[in-house]
Short mmCIF file of C-alpha atoms in Angstrom, two decimals:
data_model
loop_
_atom_site.label_atom_id
_atom_site.label_comp_id
_atom_site.label_asym_id
_atom_site.label_seq_id
_atom_site.Cartn_x
_atom_site.Cartn_y
_atom_site.Cartn_z
CA MET P 6 186.63 322.19 66.13
CA ASP P 7 188.90 320.93 63.22
CA MET P 8 187.61 317.18 64.65
CA CYS P 9 184.16 317.83 64.32
CA ALA P 10 184.82 319.34 61.12
CA GLN P 11 186.88 316.04 60.16
CA LYS P 12 183.82 313.66 62.34
CA LYS P 13 181.64 315.86 59.67
CA GLU P 14 182.99 315.69 56.59
CA ASN P 15 183.27 311.23 57.19
CA GLN P 16 180.08 310.86 58.14
CA SER P 17 178.62 313.47 54.69
CA PHE P 18 181.62 310.58 53.00
CA LEU P 19 179.86 307.32 54.64
CA ARG P 20 176.16 308.67 53.70
CA SER P 21 176.82 309.52 50.58
CA ARG P 22 179.15 305.91 50.17
CA LYS P 23 175.39 304.36 51.80
CA ALA P 24 173.75 306.08 48.70
CA PHE P 25 176.24 305.32 46.41
CA LEU P 26 176.73 301.45 46.94
CA PRO P 27 173.25 300.33 46.56
CA ALA P 28 173.16 302.29 42.85
CA LYS P 29 176.99 300.04 42.48
CA MET P 30 175.12 297.27 44.09
CA GLY P 31 172.34 297.30 41.44
CA THR P 32 174.69 296.87 39.14
CA PHE P 33 176.71 294.64 39.30
CA CYS P 34 174.10 292.46 40.53
CA SER P 35 172.33 292.79 37.01
CA VAL P 36 175.81 291.71 35.81
CA VAL P 37 176.42 288.95 38.34
CA LYS P 38 172.90 287.23 37.66
CA PHE P 39 173.13 287.47 34.29
CA GLU P 40 169.46 287.34 32.88
CA ASN P 41 170.23 285.94 29.85
CA LEU P 42 171.94 282.66 31.65
CA GLN P 43 169.01 280.40 29.37
CA GLU P 44 170.93 281.45 26.37
CA LEU P 45 173.80 279.34 27.75
CA ARG P 46 171.98 276.02 27.20
CA ARG P 47 172.38 276.59 23.27
CA LEU P 48 175.81 274.63 24.21
CA CYS P 49 174.08 271.27 25.01
CA HIS P 50 173.46 270.21 21.86
CA TRP P 51 174.96 268.62 19.51
CA GLY P 52 176.19 271.01 16.83
CA PRO P 53 178.54 273.34 18.90
CA VAL P 54 179.64 270.27 20.80
CA ILE P 55 180.98 269.27 18.00
CA ALA P 56 181.58 272.57 16.15
CA LEU P 57 183.76 273.48 19.59
CA SER P 58 185.08 270.03 19.39
CA VAL P 59 187.05 270.53 15.98
CA VAL P 60 187.72 274.08 16.98
CA ALA P 61 189.19 273.36 20.53
CA ILE P 62 191.18 269.52 18.80
CA CYS P 63 192.67 271.70 15.95
CA SER P 64 193.74 274.42 18.78
CA ALA P 65 195.78 272.51 20.96
CA VAL P 66 197.11 269.92 18.38
CA ALA P 67 198.35 273.53 16.60
CA MET P 68 199.78 274.81 19.47
CA ILE P 69 201.92 271.60 20.93
CA ASP P 70 203.29 270.94 17.55
CA SER P 71 204.10 274.51 16.90
CA VAL P 72 206.88 274.46 20.17
CA LEU P 73 208.37 270.93 18.86
CA TRP P 74 208.03 272.62 14.48
CA TYR P 75 209.34 276.09 15.12
CA TRP P 76 210.15 277.03 19.31
CA PRO P 77 208.63 280.55 19.38
CA LEU P 78 211.06 281.53 21.79
CA HIS P 79 213.98 281.18 19.59
CA THR P 80 213.40 283.00 16.55
CA THR P 81 210.93 285.94 14.94
CA GLY P 82 209.41 283.73 13.01
CA GLY P 83 208.42 281.24 15.21
CA SER P 84 207.32 284.43 17.63
CA VAL P 85 205.10 285.78 14.76
CA ASN P 86 203.67 281.82 13.71
CA PHE P 87 202.98 281.20 17.13
CA ILE P 88 200.28 284.40 17.95
CA MET P 89 199.09 283.99 14.56
CA LEU P 90 198.49 280.71 15.82
CA ILE P 91 196.20 282.03 18.87
CA ASN P 92 194.96 284.92 17.21
CA TRP P 93 192.82 282.29 14.31
CA THR P 94 191.78 281.30 18.01
CA VAL P 95 190.94 283.81 19.44
CA MET P 96 189.05 285.95 16.51
CA ILE P 97 187.04 282.07 15.52
CA LEU P 98 185.10 281.77 18.87
CA TYR P 99 184.66 285.30 18.86
CA ASN P 100 182.92 285.85 15.71
CA TYR P 101 181.33 281.81 16.77
CA PHE P 102 180.26 283.35 19.46
CA ASN P 103 178.23 286.45 19.34
CA ALA P 104 176.39 284.46 15.60
CA MET P 105 175.47 282.22 18.57
CA PHE P 106 174.06 284.07 21.74
CA VAL P 107 173.80 287.72 19.57
CA GLY P 108 171.23 285.75 18.05
CA PRO P 109 169.35 287.03 14.70
CA GLY P 110 167.20 289.62 16.11
CA PHE P 111 163.23 288.46 16.45
CA VAL P 112 159.90 290.32 15.44
CA PRO P 113 158.24 291.67 18.26
CA LEU P 114 155.48 290.16 19.24
CA GLY P 115 152.18 291.53 18.74
CA TRP P 116 154.27 293.39 16.11
CA LYS P 117 152.20 295.35 12.72
CA PRO P 118 152.73 297.86 10.03
CA GLU P 119 152.07 301.77 10.87
CA ASN P 120 149.91 301.98 8.28
CA SER P 121 147.29 299.42 9.05
CA GLN P 122 146.15 299.23 4.90
CA ASP P 123 149.83 297.34 4.93
CA THR P 124 148.37 294.83 6.60
CA MET P 125 147.03 293.23 3.01
CA TYR P 126 150.68 292.61 1.64
CA LEU P 127 151.61 290.61 5.11
CA GLN P 128 150.62 287.71 6.44
CA TYR P 129 150.00 287.08 9.51
CA CYS P 130 151.41 284.56 12.57
CA GLN P 131 149.14 282.79 14.85
CA VAL P 132 152.21 281.09 17.60
CA CYS P 133 153.59 285.34 17.66
CA GLN P 134 149.80 287.01 16.94
CA ALA P 135 151.82 289.21 15.11
CA TYR P 136 152.44 290.83 11.00
CA LYS P 137 154.95 288.83 9.69
CA ALA P 138 157.56 291.78 8.39
CA PRO P 139 159.40 291.74 4.74
CA ARG P 140 161.99 289.65 4.96
CA SER P 141 161.48 287.53 8.16
CA HIS P 142 159.78 284.03 8.54
CA HIS P 143 159.41 281.89 11.57
CA CYS P 144 161.67 279.79 12.60
CA ARG P 145 159.96 276.01 13.93
CA LYS P 146 163.06 275.86 15.67
CA CYS P 147 163.19 279.24 17.95
CA ASN P 148 159.21 279.49 18.55
CA ARG P 149 160.12 282.96 17.15
CA CYS P 150 159.77 285.18 13.76
CA VAL P 151 163.25 286.14 12.34
CA MET P 152 163.90 289.21 11.21
CA LYS P 153 165.44 288.91 7.13
CA MET P 154 166.53 284.67 8.57
CA ASP P 155 169.05 282.89 6.02
CA HIS P 156 168.48 279.43 7.85
CA HIS P 157 168.43 278.07 11.33
CA CYS P 158 171.94 276.17 11.88
CA PRO P 159 172.53 273.71 13.82
CA TRP P 160 176.38 274.23 14.99
CA ILE P 161 175.51 277.62 16.48
CA ASN P 162 171.54 276.47 17.50
CA ASN P 163 170.71 279.62 16.35
CA CYS P 164 169.04 281.49 12.99
CA CYS P 165 171.32 283.03 11.36
CA GLY P 166 169.60 286.19 10.16
CA TYR P 167 169.70 290.13 10.23
CA GLN P 168 171.65 291.04 13.44
CA ASN P 169 173.97 287.84 13.29
CA HIS P 170 174.72 287.55 9.25
CA ALA P 171 177.95 289.83 9.39
CA SER P 172 179.47 287.37 12.71
CA PHE P 173 178.53 283.52 10.53
CA THR P 174 179.71 284.80 7.77
CA LEU P 175 183.36 286.11 9.45
CA PHE P 176 183.67 282.59 10.80
CA LEU P 177 182.42 281.23 7.80
CA LEU P 178 185.84 282.94 6.44
CA LEU P 179 187.87 282.26 9.38
CA ALA P 180 187.42 278.66 10.29
CA PRO P 181 189.05 277.50 6.72
CA LEU P 182 192.12 280.33 7.31
CA GLY P 183 192.72 278.86 10.70
CA CYS P 184 192.51 275.43 9.51
CA ILE P 185 194.18 275.74 6.19
CA HIS P 186 197.35 277.36 8.82
CA ALA P 187 196.80 274.72 11.55
CA ALA P 188 197.08 272.26 8.42
CA PHE P 189 200.64 273.76 6.84
CA ILE P 190 202.07 272.98 10.89
CA PHE P 191 200.66 269.44 11.22
CA VAL P 192 202.18 268.66 8.05
CA MET P 193 205.86 270.70 9.00
CA THR P 194 206.02 269.26 12.28
CA MET P 195 205.04 266.03 10.83
CA TYR P 196 207.87 266.15 8.44
CA THR P 197 210.53 267.68 10.92
CA GLN P 198 210.11 264.83 13.32
CA LEU P 199 210.08 261.80 10.91
CA TYR P 200 213.05 263.05 8.66
CA ASN P 201 215.90 261.17 10.88
CA ARG P 202 213.56 258.21 12.15
CA LEU P 203 212.12 256.84 9.21
CA SER P 204 214.96 254.45 7.40
CA PHE P 205 214.46 252.70 4.22
CA GLY P 206 215.61 249.10 3.95
CA TRP P 207 215.05 246.39 1.03
CA ASN P 208 211.14 246.41 0.95
CA THR P 209 210.73 247.55 4.26
CA VAL P 210 210.48 251.07 5.59
CA ARG P 211 210.89 251.54 9.70
CA ILE P 212 209.92 254.11 11.46
CA ASP P 213 211.88 254.99 15.06
CA MET P 214 209.25 256.40 17.13
CA SER P 215 211.79 256.87 20.67
CA ALA P 216 212.60 260.30 21.02
CA ALA P 217 215.64 259.15 24.06
CA ARG P 218 218.90 259.08 21.17
CA ARG P 219 217.94 262.11 19.94
CA ASP P 220 219.84 265.07 21.50
CA PRO P 221 218.78 267.35 22.47
CA LEU P 222 215.66 265.77 23.76
CA PRO P 223 212.35 267.86 22.77
CA ILE P 224 210.23 270.09 24.89
CA VAL P 225 207.40 267.88 23.91
CA PRO P 226 208.44 264.78 23.02
CA PHE P 227 206.26 263.18 19.64
CA GLY P 228 205.98 259.48 20.08
CA LEU P 229 202.87 256.99 18.74
CA ALA P 230 200.39 259.27 20.40
CA ALA P 231 201.52 262.80 19.58
CA PHE P 232 201.95 260.96 16.06
CA ALA P 233 198.56 259.66 15.68
CA ALA P 234 196.96 263.15 17.35
CA THR P 235 198.43 265.41 14.60
CA LEU P 236 197.41 263.09 11.84
CA PHE P 237 193.70 263.07 12.99
CA ALA P 238 193.89 266.49 13.57
CA LEU P 239 195.15 267.09 9.75
CA GLY P 240 192.21 265.82 9.06
CA LEU P 241 189.68 267.71 10.81
CA ALA P 242 191.55 270.64 9.44
CA LEU P 243 191.34 269.20 6.26
CA GLY P 244 187.73 268.47 5.95
CA THR P 245 186.55 271.43 8.25
CA THR P 246 188.54 273.64 5.43
CA ILE P 247 186.54 272.22 2.34
CA ALA P 248 183.63 271.75 3.98
CA VAL P 249 183.18 275.41 5.43
CA GLY P 250 184.83 277.05 2.85
CA MET P 251 182.05 276.11 0.61
CA LEU P 252 179.40 277.81 2.79
CA PHE P 253 181.54 280.32 2.97
CA PHE P 254 181.34 281.02 -0.89
CA ILE P 255 178.01 280.55 -1.01
CA GLN P 256 176.79 282.95 2.13
CA MET P 257 179.44 285.45 -0.39
CA LYS P 258 177.53 284.44 -3.22
CA ILE P 259 173.94 285.27 -2.07
CA ILE P 260 175.48 288.44 0.26
CA LEU P 261 176.75 289.89 -3.44
CA ARG P 262 173.24 289.80 -4.52
CA ASN P 263 171.26 290.95 -1.24
CA LYS P 264 169.74 287.80 -0.35
CA THR P 265 169.43 284.95 2.07
CA SER P 266 168.35 280.97 1.24
CA ILE P 267 164.81 281.13 1.46
CA GLU P 268 164.53 284.42 -0.54
CA SER P 269 166.93 282.76 -3.01
CA TRP P 270 164.40 279.66 -2.80
CA ILE P 271 161.09 282.25 -3.14
CA GLU P 272 162.96 283.35 -5.93
CA GLU P 273 163.14 280.42 -7.41
CA LYS P 274 159.50 279.40 -6.84
CA ALA P 275 158.03 283.00 -8.43
CA LYS P 276 159.91 281.92 -11.46
CA ASP P 277 158.83 278.16 -11.36
CA ARG P 278 155.14 279.48 -10.84
CA ILE P 279 155.12 282.34 -13.46
CA GLN P 280 156.43 279.67 -16.29
CA TYR P 281 153.86 276.90 -15.09
CA TYR P 282 151.39 278.94 -15.35
CA GLN P 283 152.77 281.05 -18.38
CA LEU P 284 151.36 284.43 -16.89
CA ASP P 285 152.67 287.55 -18.93
CA GLU P 286 154.47 288.71 -16.02
CA ASP P 287 158.36 288.86 -14.76
CA PHE P 288 158.96 288.68 -11.04
CA VAL P 289 162.23 291.90 -9.94
CA PHE P 290 163.80 290.29 -6.75
CA PRO P 291 163.34 293.78 -5.32
CA TYR P 292 166.46 294.12 -2.52
CA ASP P 293 168.87 293.79 -4.97
CA LEU P 294 170.82 297.31 -4.79
CA GLY P 295 171.91 297.10 -7.95
CA ASP P 296 175.67 297.73 -6.85
CA LYS P 297 177.37 294.34 -5.54
CA TRP P 298 179.14 297.12 -2.83
CA LYS P 299 175.64 298.35 -1.80
CA ASN P 300 174.89 294.67 -1.06
CA PHE P 301 177.60 294.04 1.09
CA LYS P 302 176.78 297.09 3.15
CA GLN P 303 173.91 296.12 3.67
CA VAL P 304 175.55 293.54 6.19
CA PHE P 305 179.21 294.24 6.97
CA THR P 306 179.48 297.75 8.60
CA TRP P 307 182.09 299.29 10.42
CA SER P 308 180.49 300.47 13.36
CA GLY P 309 179.73 296.14 12.95
CA PHE P 310 175.62 296.94 13.60
CA PRO P 311 173.47 296.32 10.26
CA GLU P 312 172.14 298.96 8.26
CA GLY P 313 168.25 299.54 9.23
CA ASP P 314 166.17 298.09 12.10
CA GLY P 315 165.20 295.42 10.18
CA LEU P 316 161.46 295.71 10.05
CA GLU P 317 162.18 298.28 6.39
CA TRP P 318 164.72 297.78 3.65
CA PRO P 319 165.82 299.27 0.89
CA VAL P 320 164.22 298.30 -2.49
CA ARG P 321 165.66 298.79 -6.03
CA LYS P 322 164.14 301.91 -8.21
CA GLY P 323 160.35 300.60 -9.88
CA CYS P 324 160.04 298.21 -7.29
CA HIS P 325 157.78 297.84 -4.27
CA PRO P 326 158.48 297.38 -1.13
CA TYR P 327 156.51 294.95 -0.15
CA SER P 328 157.24 293.46 -3.58
CA LEU P 329 158.26 290.08 -1.71
CA THR P 330 156.32 289.32 0.57
CA ILE P 331 153.03 290.19 -2.50
CA GLU P 332 154.92 287.12 -4.25
CA GLN P 333 154.86 285.31 -1.02
CA LEU P 334 150.86 285.28 -1.03
CA LYS P 335 150.46 284.26 -4.45
CA GLN P 336 152.78 281.36 -3.20
CA LYS P 337 151.27 280.60 -0.54
CA ALA P 338 147.68 280.72 -2.71
CA ASP P 339 148.74 278.69 -5.32
CA LYS P 340 150.15 275.73 -2.67
CA ARG P 341 146.64 275.70 -1.46
CA VAL P 342 145.49 275.43 -4.71
CA ARG P 343 147.74 272.70 -6.13
CA SER P 344 147.37 270.55 -2.76
CA VAL P 345 146.09 267.15 -2.62
CA ARG P 346 144.03 265.23 -0.61
CA TYR P 347 144.83 262.09 0.79
CA LYS P 348 143.16 259.83 3.47
CA VAL P 349 145.51 257.35 6.15
CA ILE P 350 145.16 253.93 5.35
CA ALA P 351 148.59 253.35 7.35
CA ASP P 352 149.29 254.39 11.13
CA TYR P 353 152.47 255.89 11.11
CA SER P 354 154.67 256.76 14.52
CA GLY P 355 156.42 259.50 13.04
CA ALA P 356 159.95 257.52 13.00
CA CYS P 357 163.01 259.56 11.04
CA CYS P 358 163.03 256.37 9.83
CA PRO P 359 161.25 253.52 9.98
CA LEU P 360 161.55 249.69 9.64
CA ASN P 361 158.18 248.61 8.86
CA LYS P 362 157.39 250.81 6.46
CA GLY P 363 159.75 249.12 3.31
CA VAL P 364 163.31 249.46 2.54
CA LYS P 365 163.34 251.90 -0.31
CA THR P 366 161.03 253.85 2.82
CA PHE P 367 164.00 253.28 5.07
CA CYS P 368 167.00 254.61 2.86
CA THR P 369 165.19 257.32 1.03
CA SER P 370 163.78 259.24 4.65
CA PRO P 371 164.56 262.92 3.47
CA CYS P 372 167.37 264.63 4.65
CA THR P 373 166.31 267.80 6.73
CA GLU P 374 165.30 268.93 10.11
CA GLU P 375 161.64 270.11 9.38
CA PRO P 376 159.21 267.42 11.18
CA ARG P 377 157.66 263.79 11.28
CA ILE P 378 153.69 263.73 10.95
CA GLN P 379 152.07 260.83 13.65
CA LEU P 380 149.07 259.55 10.96
CA ARG P 381 146.47 257.71 12.40
CA LYS P 382 144.32 255.49 9.93
CA GLY P 383 141.13 257.87 9.09
CA GLU P 384 142.82 261.11 9.21
CA PHE P 385 142.97 262.65 6.75
CA ILE P 386 146.28 265.18 5.18
CA LEU P 387 146.80 268.80 2.75
CA ALA P 388 150.35 267.75 0.02
CA THR P 389 151.83 269.99 -0.24
CA ARG P 390 155.27 269.16 -2.16
CA GLY P 391 156.42 265.04 -1.90
CA LEU P 392 159.61 263.06 -2.80
CA ARG P 393 158.95 259.48 -4.77
CA TYR P 394 158.00 257.76 -1.05
CA TRP P 395 157.78 260.76 1.55
CA LEU P 396 155.01 263.23 1.09
CA TYR P 397 154.61 267.00 3.33
CA GLY P 398 151.50 268.01 4.07
CA ASP P 399 149.12 269.97 7.18
CA LYS P 400 146.85 267.30 8.62
CA ILE P 401 144.03 268.76 8.66
CA LEU P 402 142.77 269.21 12.30
CA ASP P 403 139.42 268.72 14.02
CA ASP P 404 139.46 271.52 16.32
CA ALA P 405 136.61 269.74 19.10
CA PHE P 406 139.10 267.00 18.95
CA VAL P 407 142.31 269.13 18.72
CA GLU P 408 142.75 272.30 21.17
CA GLY P 409 144.86 275.13 20.63
CA VAL P 410 146.92 273.58 18.19
CA SER P 411 146.60 275.49 14.68
CA ARG P 412 148.81 273.93 12.02
CA ILE P 413 150.19 270.04 12.31
CA ARG P 414 152.72 269.66 8.97
CA GLY P 415 155.93 266.91 8.61
CA TRP P 416 156.92 264.60 6.60
CA PHE P 417 155.17 260.82 6.28
CA PRO P 418 155.90 258.06 3.74
CA ARG P 419 153.83 258.11 0.90
CA ASN P 420 152.57 254.62 1.14
CA CYS P 421 150.30 255.01 4.57
CA VAL P 422 148.12 257.33 2.14
CA GLU P 423 145.84 257.17 -0.35
CA LYS P 424 144.73 260.11 -2.78
CA CYS P 425 141.42 261.26 -2.53
CA PRO P 426 139.14 259.95 -4.92
CA CYS P 427 137.43 263.41 -5.36
CA ASP P 428 140.76 264.79 -5.27
CA ALA P 429 142.29 262.30 -8.12
CA GLU P 430 140.94 264.24 -11.35
CA ALA P 431 141.06 267.89 -10.37
CA ASN P 432 144.46 268.12 -8.70
CA PRO P 433 147.95 267.43 -9.84
CA THR P 434 150.11 265.05 -7.44
CA PRO P 435 153.01 267.06 -5.76
CA ASP P 436 155.33 264.73 -7.08
CA GLY P 437 156.70 267.67 -9.06
CA GLU P 438 158.22 269.81 -6.46
CA LYS P 439 161.73 270.37 -6.86
CA LYS P 440 162.09 271.62 -3.48
CA THR P 441 161.86 269.29 0.09
CA ARG P 442 163.00 271.57 2.27
#
């Protein structure tokens, strides 16, 4: 009887085990399959390649130089120095990959506000087939409407927005701090390694890079190659500290005002529009809550998740929930009024820096990732802004000729077009536009 009971118990265990395994394997397979494996393609871009190469070079050389300068196993200070160096690298990479792979968060396809009457305050995105939520903008690179879009960053090959703004800003903070630590290690390593190798003569300075006569022998030989690598890494660290530190300062400035880079630009254009038409109105940015700490908490939270849902935002007292989107609609209408119609008089291939359009056109190509558009003689363009030798505008499309394309816009050389006679007197030239984004 005991054997039969044991056998039945084993059979019941196996049945429960078989029932458990499919669920277990299903969960495991969902992890192994990496449904978001396509996100890894973001690494195949010049921005992440350069950024990760700088982190790898500075970290690797700093760890090797730490062994030469302050051996971590001999003293407590050396151990702390080495652990801090590893800690910088881990935190930098953690926030970098968070900013890249978590992403900014996108407005759901087909989204519209709960109150149908609110659609009159919003723009409609033809690509996403949805209304643009407050503070969202369509990104041409991501081909989606991004929630609280700040900018599209080539270094992470993704947008900076609602979900990853905190991780991106922390990366901008930690990278300079880590580079400052690494630069200090590089300087101290070169100083200690070259101190006994320099000999000064009459009008001569000699450096003996051979380590064979040193006692005790160094764990890592500091030869000419190591000296060159340390000097190169020092240059990278100092350059990164200055460049990324400036970006961090800019980001913190707009975060403390609860703005984004795009919204700062919209606010400037609002002031320009009011001044241009001499209107008796004052634009107040609605999302600045009036307190820097409250603005700070809109991005940085203890939980790591930003406040809100990315679609609705708290506004300061006296402001309409759609104050900013209403201003955007006004600016869009003003852009249509002030746009100038041009006729194409010469073909343009869409090259970034065309050699056949003159030296000045070649040398003054706009420094932006915005596209260039091909032109054919006889086409028409509505220019909305421009530089001295370049214009930016929308191509006037023939629906019968271009099917399925809503807009074609970008930069093109000014000497490829001429102003239409009907618009020469009615509309002002877009030379006065300040922005080139």
